[in-house]
Structures are given as C-alpha cells and as structure tokens.
GROMACS .gro file of C-alpha atoms in nm:
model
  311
    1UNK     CA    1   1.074  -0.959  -1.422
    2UNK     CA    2   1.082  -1.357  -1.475
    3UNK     CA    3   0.748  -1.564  -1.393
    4UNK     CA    4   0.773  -1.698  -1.065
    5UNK     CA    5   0.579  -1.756  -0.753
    6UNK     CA    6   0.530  -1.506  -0.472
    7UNK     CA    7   0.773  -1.600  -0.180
    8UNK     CA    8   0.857  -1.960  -0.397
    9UNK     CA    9   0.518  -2.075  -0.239
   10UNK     CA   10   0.388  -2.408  -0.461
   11UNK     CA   11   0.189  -2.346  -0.783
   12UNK     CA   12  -0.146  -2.503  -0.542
   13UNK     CA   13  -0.137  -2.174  -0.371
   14UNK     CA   14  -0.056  -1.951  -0.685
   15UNK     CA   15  -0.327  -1.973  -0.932
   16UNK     CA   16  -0.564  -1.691  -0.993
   17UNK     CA   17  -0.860  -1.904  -0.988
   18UNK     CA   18  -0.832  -1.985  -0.649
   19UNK     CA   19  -0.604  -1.696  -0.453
   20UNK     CA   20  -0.803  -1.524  -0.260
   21UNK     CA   21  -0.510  -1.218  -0.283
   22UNK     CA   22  -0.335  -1.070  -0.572
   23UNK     CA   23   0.003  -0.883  -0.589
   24UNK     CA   24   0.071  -0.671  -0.848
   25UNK     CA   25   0.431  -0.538  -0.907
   26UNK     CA   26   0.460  -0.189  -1.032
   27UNK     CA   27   0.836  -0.156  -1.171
   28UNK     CA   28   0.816   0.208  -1.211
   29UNK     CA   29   1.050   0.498  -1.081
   30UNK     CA   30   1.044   0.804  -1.367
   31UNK     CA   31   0.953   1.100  -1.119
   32UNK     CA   32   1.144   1.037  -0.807
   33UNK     CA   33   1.382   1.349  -0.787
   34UNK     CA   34   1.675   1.222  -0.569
   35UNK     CA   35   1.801   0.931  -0.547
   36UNK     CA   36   1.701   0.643  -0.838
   37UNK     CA   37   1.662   0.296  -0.817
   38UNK     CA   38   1.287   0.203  -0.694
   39UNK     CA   39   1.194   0.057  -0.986
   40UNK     CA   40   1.411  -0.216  -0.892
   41UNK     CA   41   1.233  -0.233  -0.542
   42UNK     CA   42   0.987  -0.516  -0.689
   43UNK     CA   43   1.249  -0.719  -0.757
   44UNK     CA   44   1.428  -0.690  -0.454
   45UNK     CA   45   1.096  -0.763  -0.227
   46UNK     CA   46   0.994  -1.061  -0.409
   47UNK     CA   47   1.372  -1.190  -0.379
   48UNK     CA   48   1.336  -1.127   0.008
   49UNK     CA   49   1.028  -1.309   0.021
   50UNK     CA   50   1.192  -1.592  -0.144
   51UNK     CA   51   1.419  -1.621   0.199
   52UNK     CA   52   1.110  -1.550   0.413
   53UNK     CA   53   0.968  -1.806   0.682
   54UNK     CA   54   0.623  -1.789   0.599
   55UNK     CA   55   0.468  -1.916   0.957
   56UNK     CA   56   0.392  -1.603   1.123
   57UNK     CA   57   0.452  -1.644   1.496
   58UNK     CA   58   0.222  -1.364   1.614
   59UNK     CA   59  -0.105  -1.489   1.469
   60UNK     CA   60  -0.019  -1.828   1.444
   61UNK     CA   61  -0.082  -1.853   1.070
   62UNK     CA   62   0.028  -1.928   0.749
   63UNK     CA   63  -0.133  -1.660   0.546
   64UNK     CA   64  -0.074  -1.802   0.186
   65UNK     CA   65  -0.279  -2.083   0.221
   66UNK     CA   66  -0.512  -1.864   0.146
   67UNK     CA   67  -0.354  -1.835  -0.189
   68UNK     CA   68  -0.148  -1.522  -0.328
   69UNK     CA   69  -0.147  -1.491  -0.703
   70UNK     CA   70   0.156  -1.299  -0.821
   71UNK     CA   71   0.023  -1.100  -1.137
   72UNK     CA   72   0.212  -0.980  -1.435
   73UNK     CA   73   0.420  -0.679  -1.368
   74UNK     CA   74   0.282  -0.323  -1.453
   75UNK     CA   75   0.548  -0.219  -1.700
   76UNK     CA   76   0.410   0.096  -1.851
   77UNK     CA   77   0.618   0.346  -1.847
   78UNK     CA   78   0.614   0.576  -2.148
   79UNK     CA   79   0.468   0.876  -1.918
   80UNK     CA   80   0.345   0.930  -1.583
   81UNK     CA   81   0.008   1.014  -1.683
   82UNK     CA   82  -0.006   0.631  -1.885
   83UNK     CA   83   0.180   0.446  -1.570
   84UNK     CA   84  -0.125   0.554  -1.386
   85UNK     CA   85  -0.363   0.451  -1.618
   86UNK     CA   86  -0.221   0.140  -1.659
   87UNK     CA   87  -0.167   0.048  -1.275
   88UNK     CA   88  -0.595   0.189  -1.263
   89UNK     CA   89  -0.720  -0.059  -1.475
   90UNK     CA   90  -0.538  -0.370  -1.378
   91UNK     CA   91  -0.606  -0.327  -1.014
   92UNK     CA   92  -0.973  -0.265  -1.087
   93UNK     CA   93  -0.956  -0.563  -1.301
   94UNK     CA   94  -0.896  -0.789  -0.992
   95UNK     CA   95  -1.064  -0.620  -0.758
   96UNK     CA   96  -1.392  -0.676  -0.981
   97UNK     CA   97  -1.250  -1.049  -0.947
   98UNK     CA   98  -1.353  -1.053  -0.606
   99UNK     CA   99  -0.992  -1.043  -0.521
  100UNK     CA  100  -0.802  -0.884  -0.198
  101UNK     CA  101  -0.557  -0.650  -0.384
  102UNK     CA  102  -0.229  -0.584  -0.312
  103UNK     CA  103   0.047  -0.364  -0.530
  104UNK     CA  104   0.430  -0.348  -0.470
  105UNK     CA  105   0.624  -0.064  -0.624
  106UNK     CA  106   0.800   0.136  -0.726
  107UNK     CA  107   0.782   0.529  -0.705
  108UNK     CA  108   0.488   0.629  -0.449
  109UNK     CA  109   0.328   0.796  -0.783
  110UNK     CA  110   0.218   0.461  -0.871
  111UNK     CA  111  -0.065   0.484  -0.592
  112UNK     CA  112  -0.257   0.774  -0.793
  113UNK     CA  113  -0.369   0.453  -1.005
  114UNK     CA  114  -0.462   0.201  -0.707
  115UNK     CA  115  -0.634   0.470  -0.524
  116UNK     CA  116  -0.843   0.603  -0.804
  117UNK     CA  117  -0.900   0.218  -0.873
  118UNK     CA  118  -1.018   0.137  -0.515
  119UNK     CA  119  -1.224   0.441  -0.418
  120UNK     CA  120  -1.427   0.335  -0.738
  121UNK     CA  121  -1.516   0.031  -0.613
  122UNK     CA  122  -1.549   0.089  -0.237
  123UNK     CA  123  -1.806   0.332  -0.124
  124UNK     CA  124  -1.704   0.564   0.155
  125UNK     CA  125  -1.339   0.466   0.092
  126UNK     CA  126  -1.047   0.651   0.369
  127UNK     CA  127  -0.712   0.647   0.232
  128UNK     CA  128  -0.447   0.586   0.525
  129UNK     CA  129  -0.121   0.716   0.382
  130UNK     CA  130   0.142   0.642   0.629
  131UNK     CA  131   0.467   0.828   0.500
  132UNK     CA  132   0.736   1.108   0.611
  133UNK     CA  133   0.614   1.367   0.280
  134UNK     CA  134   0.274   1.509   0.257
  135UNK     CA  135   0.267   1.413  -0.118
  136UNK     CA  136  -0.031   1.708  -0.178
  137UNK     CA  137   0.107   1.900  -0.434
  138UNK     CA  138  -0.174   1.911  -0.698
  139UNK     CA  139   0.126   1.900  -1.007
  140UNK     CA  140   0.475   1.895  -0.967
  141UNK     CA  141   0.761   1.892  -1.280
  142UNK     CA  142   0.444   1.931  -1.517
  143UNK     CA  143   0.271   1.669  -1.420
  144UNK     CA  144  -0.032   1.570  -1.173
  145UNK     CA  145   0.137   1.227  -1.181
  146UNK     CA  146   0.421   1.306  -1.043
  147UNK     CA  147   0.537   1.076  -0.667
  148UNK     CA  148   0.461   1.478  -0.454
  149UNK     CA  149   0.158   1.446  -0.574
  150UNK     CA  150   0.053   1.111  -0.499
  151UNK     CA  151  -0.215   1.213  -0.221
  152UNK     CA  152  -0.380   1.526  -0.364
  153UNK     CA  153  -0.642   1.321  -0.571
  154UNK     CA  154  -0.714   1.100  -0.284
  155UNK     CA  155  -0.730   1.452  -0.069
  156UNK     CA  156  -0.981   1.583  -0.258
  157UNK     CA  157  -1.184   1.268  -0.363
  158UNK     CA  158  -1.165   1.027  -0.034
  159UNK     CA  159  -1.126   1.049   0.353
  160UNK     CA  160  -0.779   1.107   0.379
  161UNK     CA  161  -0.565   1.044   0.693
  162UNK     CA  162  -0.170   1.111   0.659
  163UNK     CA  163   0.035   0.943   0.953
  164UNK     CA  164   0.405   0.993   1.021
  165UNK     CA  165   0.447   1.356   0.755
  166UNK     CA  166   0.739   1.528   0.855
  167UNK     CA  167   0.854   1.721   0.564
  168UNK     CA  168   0.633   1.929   0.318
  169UNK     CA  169   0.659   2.208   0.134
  170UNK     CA  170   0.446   2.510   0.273
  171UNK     CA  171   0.215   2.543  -0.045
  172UNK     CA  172   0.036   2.204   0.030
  173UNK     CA  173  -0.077   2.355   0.415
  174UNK     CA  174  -0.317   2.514   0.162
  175UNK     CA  175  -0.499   2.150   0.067
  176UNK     CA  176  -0.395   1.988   0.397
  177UNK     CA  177  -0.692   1.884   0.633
  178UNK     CA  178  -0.441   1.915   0.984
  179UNK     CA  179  -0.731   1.799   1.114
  180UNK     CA  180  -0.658   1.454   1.009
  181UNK     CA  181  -0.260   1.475   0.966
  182UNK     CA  182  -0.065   1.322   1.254
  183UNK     CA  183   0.308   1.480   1.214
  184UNK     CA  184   0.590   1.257   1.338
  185UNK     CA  185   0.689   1.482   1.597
  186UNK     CA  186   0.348   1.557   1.774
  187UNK     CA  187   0.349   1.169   1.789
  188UNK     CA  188   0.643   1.118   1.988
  189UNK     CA  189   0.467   1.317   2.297
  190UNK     CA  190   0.103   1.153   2.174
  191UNK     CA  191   0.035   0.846   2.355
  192UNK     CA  192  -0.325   0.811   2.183
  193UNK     CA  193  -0.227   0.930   1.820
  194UNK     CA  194  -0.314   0.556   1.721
  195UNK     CA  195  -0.686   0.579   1.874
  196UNK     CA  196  -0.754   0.927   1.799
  197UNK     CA  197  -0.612   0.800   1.384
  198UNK     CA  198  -0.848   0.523   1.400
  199UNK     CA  199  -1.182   0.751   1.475
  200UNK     CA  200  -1.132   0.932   1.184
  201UNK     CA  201  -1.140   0.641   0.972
  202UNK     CA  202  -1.498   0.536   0.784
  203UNK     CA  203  -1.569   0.157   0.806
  204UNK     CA  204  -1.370   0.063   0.433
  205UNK     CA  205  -0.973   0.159   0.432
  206UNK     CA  206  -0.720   0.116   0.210
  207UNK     CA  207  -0.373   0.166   0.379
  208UNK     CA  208  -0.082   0.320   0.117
  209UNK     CA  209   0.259   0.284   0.260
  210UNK     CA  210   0.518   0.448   0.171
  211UNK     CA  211   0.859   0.322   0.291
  212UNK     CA  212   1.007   0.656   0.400
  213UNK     CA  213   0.753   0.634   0.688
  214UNK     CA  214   1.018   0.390   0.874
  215UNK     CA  215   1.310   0.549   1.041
  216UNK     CA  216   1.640   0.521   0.824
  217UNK     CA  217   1.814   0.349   1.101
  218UNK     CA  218   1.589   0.093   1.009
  219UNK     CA  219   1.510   0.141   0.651
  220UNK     CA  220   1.724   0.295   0.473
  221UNK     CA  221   1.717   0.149   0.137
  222UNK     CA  222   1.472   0.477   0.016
  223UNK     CA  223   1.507   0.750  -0.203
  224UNK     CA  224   1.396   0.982   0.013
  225UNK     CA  225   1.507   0.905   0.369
  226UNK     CA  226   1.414   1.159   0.642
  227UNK     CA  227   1.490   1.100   1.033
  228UNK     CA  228   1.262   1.062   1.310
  229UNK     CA  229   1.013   0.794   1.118
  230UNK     CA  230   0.818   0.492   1.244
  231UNK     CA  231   0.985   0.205   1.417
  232UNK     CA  232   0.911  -0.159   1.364
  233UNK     CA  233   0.655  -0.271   1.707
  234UNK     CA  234   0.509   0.044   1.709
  235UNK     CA  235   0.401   0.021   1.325
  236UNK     CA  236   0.289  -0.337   1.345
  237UNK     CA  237   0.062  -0.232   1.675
  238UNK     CA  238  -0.089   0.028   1.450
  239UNK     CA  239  -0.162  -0.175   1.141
  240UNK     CA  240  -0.281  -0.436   1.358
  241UNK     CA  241  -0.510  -0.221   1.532
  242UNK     CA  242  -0.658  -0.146   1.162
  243UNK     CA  243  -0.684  -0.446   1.054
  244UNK     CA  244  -0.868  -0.562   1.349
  245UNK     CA  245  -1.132  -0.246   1.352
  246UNK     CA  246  -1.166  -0.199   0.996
  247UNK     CA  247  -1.250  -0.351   0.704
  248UNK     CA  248  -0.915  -0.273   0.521
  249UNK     CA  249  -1.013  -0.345   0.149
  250UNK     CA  250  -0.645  -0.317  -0.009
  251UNK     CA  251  -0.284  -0.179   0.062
  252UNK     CA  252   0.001  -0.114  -0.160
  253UNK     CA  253   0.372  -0.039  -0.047
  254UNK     CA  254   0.597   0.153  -0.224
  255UNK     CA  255   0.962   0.352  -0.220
  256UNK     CA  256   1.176   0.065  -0.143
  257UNK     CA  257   1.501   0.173  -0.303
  258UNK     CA  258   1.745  -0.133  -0.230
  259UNK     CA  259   2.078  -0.109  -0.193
  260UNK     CA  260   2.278  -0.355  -0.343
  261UNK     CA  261   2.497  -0.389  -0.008
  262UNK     CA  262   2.242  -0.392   0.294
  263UNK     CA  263   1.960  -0.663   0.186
  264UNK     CA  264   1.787  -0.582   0.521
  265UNK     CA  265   1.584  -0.281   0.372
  266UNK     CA  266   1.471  -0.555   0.115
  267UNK     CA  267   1.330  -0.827   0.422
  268UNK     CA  268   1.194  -0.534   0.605
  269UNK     CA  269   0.971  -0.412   0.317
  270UNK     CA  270   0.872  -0.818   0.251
  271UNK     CA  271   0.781  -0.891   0.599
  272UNK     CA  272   0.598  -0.598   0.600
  273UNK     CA  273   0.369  -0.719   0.272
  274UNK     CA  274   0.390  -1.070   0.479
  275UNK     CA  275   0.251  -0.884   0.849
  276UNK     CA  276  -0.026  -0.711   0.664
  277UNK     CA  277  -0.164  -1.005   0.522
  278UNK     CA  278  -0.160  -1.215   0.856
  279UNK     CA  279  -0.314  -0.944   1.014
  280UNK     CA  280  -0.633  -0.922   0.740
  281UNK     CA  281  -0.674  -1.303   0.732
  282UNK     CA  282  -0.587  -1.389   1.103
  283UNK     CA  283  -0.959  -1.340   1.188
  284UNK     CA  284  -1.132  -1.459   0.871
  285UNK     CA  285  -1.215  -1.842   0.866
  286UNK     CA  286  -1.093  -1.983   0.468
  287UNK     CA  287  -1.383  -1.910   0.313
  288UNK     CA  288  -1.531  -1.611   0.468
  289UNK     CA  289  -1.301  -1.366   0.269
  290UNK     CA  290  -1.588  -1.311   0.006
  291UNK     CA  291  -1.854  -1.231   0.214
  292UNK     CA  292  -1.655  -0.972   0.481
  293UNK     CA  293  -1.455  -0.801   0.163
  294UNK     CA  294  -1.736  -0.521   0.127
  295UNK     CA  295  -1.672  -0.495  -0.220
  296UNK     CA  296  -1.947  -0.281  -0.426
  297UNK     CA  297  -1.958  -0.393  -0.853
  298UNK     CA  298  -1.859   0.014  -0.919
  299UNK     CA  299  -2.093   0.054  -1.187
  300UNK     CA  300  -2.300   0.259  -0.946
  301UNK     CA  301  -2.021   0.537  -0.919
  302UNK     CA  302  -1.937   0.757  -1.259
  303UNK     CA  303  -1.574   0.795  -1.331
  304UNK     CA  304  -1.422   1.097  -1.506
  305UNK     CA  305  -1.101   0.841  -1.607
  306UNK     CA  306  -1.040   0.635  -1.857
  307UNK     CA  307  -1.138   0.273  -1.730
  308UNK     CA  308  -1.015  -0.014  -1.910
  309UNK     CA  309  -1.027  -0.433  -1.889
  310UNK     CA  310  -0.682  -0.558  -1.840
  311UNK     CA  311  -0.683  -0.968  -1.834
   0.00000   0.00000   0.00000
C-alpha cells in the first residue's frame, strides 16, 4: 500500500505527533471461507475517502482537523496466529500514545488483535460487535484465529454485546450470552432494541463492525452477505446514540470485499469510518480529547500474550 494521506487531507493534519486519531490498515484476508478479496478492502476505503467531502452536514464538523494519522499497514501474514499478534502490538503501541485508535481491514479475524489490545488498556471494556455471524466458535479450520472465531475471546474476557446476528452455527448457542445478543429478526418487531443495547453496555466501549451487518441491497461488496441486515439511518441513530452515552474508546471496521464494478460498497464503508469519527469528536472541544479518552497505562492488568513495542 503506497504512503499517502488519509482521505488526501494536507500533511498539517497527518502527522503522528499531533493527530489526535490513528488508522491502522490491516491488509489481511487468509481465513475467510467464501468469497476472497478483503484484503484488498483497505485499499478500496482509503481510495473512497480520497473522493469523500469531508464537512459532515449532521454535526456540522470537520472531524480531521483534529488530525488523523494514517499508520503503516499491518502486513503480517505468514499465519493467523502471527497476523494477530502483529495487529495486538501495534494498536497497543498507539493507544499507549494517547491516541484514539482506529483499524480498517481486512478479514473480521483481524479484531482478535485490536480487542485483546484494547481490553488491556481499558478497564471494564464492552465489546459491541455489530455483524450478521455470531463469530463464537472457540477454533475453526485449526485455528483460534480464524474470522468465526473473532468474538469468542472477547466473549469470554469482556462484556460482550452482538447486534444484528442472524446466522450461526448451533454449537456457539453453547458460549452465547442471548442475554445480550439482539438477532436481526427480533429487531424488526423491537422498537427499543437500541435502548435496551445501550443498558447493557459498561461506561468504556469499543464498537467492532463488521460489514455484513448492512443489508446487501446496500452493501454488498462482502464476503459473506446475508439478507435482512442493518440499513443506513437506522445504524447511524444507533452509533450516534453510543457515541453520545458512552465513552467509546476505539472501533475498527472490517469485511469490506469490493467489487471492482460497484464502488458504492467502497464509499459506504468510508463514510462509515468518516460518521464514527464526527460522532466521537462532535462533542469534544480540540483539546479535550486527552482528558475524556479514559485511557488506563495497562501495566496494572497481566497479559497471558505476547506484548510487543511496534514504532
């Protein structure tokens, strides 16, 4: 992936030293099992946010001015079990920077890493995982690291809350807190299901989206495209309610598949990125970011993985 800017934005608004965000593009797709192609969804989302108007008309803002550093691409890929590794130590890297960290993939396996990374730096830490698959198997093709098994860590090891699931196979009911799953179709008929998500949530969230979560008649550009998903409004109204209740510490986005053809699935996924931002910095005055991120130095909470220093 060439060096460039996120969304073309000047090089004033770019450097590290004085972004207050960080993206980090994970190029990885070696355990999807249908259709192929999402590590090229990077690519595809930063050349849709090269074409994107970057005044947001609902909040009135121009989030980058806050400054969005695009980092060096995660480009492990030699295993699963290393990708994760890999995309765990660089996000904790900037997180430990004080930073508000972002990651765009990629396969939805890539969000083992930025979990792990972010629930060892946030204390009481819920996981949102909006998506259409349950993702709880605890090992799948041989491997815990494997994109069905992106949520079982964060199952067993944060307060997990999975919004839009409708497909799973039956063996993950066993790990599954229904409690705290809100299935597509009991949200059609729920007008609260936004509320009632939102009480279950601890003060510190990081959201992980997962494209599949939209409707194919609006996103189709994913490997794994199931019907009756999210639509647009009613997606922004709940992220918006998040953003505006919680502290939401970190999100990544993953599964965009693009399709060479249809560029739309592409400008979805990068206003998307572009919504979620306005939405945590519509309320924060320049320099408040540092003191509202929440951020605990994670030295306080032992780690079982490997945790390295990625500059």
């Amino acid at each position: 992936m060439n060096k460039r800017t996120y969304a073309g934005i000047s090089e004033q608004y770019a450097k590290i030293e004085t972004s207050k965000i960080v993206l980090i593009p994970v190029p990885y797709d070696g355990t999807s099992t249908w259709q192929k192609g999402a590590d090229k969804g990077p690519e595809a989302f930063l050349n849709a946010s090269d074409n994107m108007e970057l005044y947001d008309i609902e909040t009135d803002s121009e989030v980058y001015k806050n400054g969005i550093h695009l980092a060096d691409a995660v480009t492990e890929n030699s295993s699963p079990e290393k990708m994760v590794a890999a995309v765990h130590a660089v996000t904790k890297t900037f997180i430990r920077k004080n930073k508000f960290v972002t990651i765009i993939g990629g396969e939805h396996a890539i969000s083992i890493g930025t979990i792990r990374a972010f629930n060892e730096c946030f204390n009481d830490l819920t996981v949102v995982q909006i998506d259409a698959h349950a993702d709880l198997r605890k090992e799948y093709n041989g491997s815990a690291c494997n994109h069905a098994c992106t949520a079982y860590e964060a199952s067993q090891n944060t307060n997990l809350i999975q919004v839009g699931i409708r497909s799973m196979d039956a063996i993950e009911k066993t790990v599954m807190d229904e409690d705290k799953v809100f299935f597509a179709h009991e949200m059609a008929i729920d007008d609260y299901w936004m509320e009632n998500a939102i009480d279950l949530m601890t003060k510190n969230v990081f959201i992980t989206f997962d494209l599949d979560a939209f409707d194919p008649s609006i996103l189709p550009a994913t490997g794994t495209p199931e019907p009756g998903g999210l639509l647009w409004y009613e997606t922004l109204d709940f992220l918006k309610k998040i953003f505006k209740q919680k502290n939401v510490v970190g999100f990544d986005i993953a599964e965009l598949c693009p399709n060479e053809k249809d560029k739309s699935s592409d400008f979805l996924a990068a206003k998307l990125y572009y919504k979620m931002l306005s939405y945590k910095f519509n309320n924060l005055e320049l320099d408040d970011y540092e003191n509202e991120s929440g951020f605990k130095e994670p030295n306080n909470k032992s780690t079982k993985f490997e945790d390295e220093d990625y500059d």
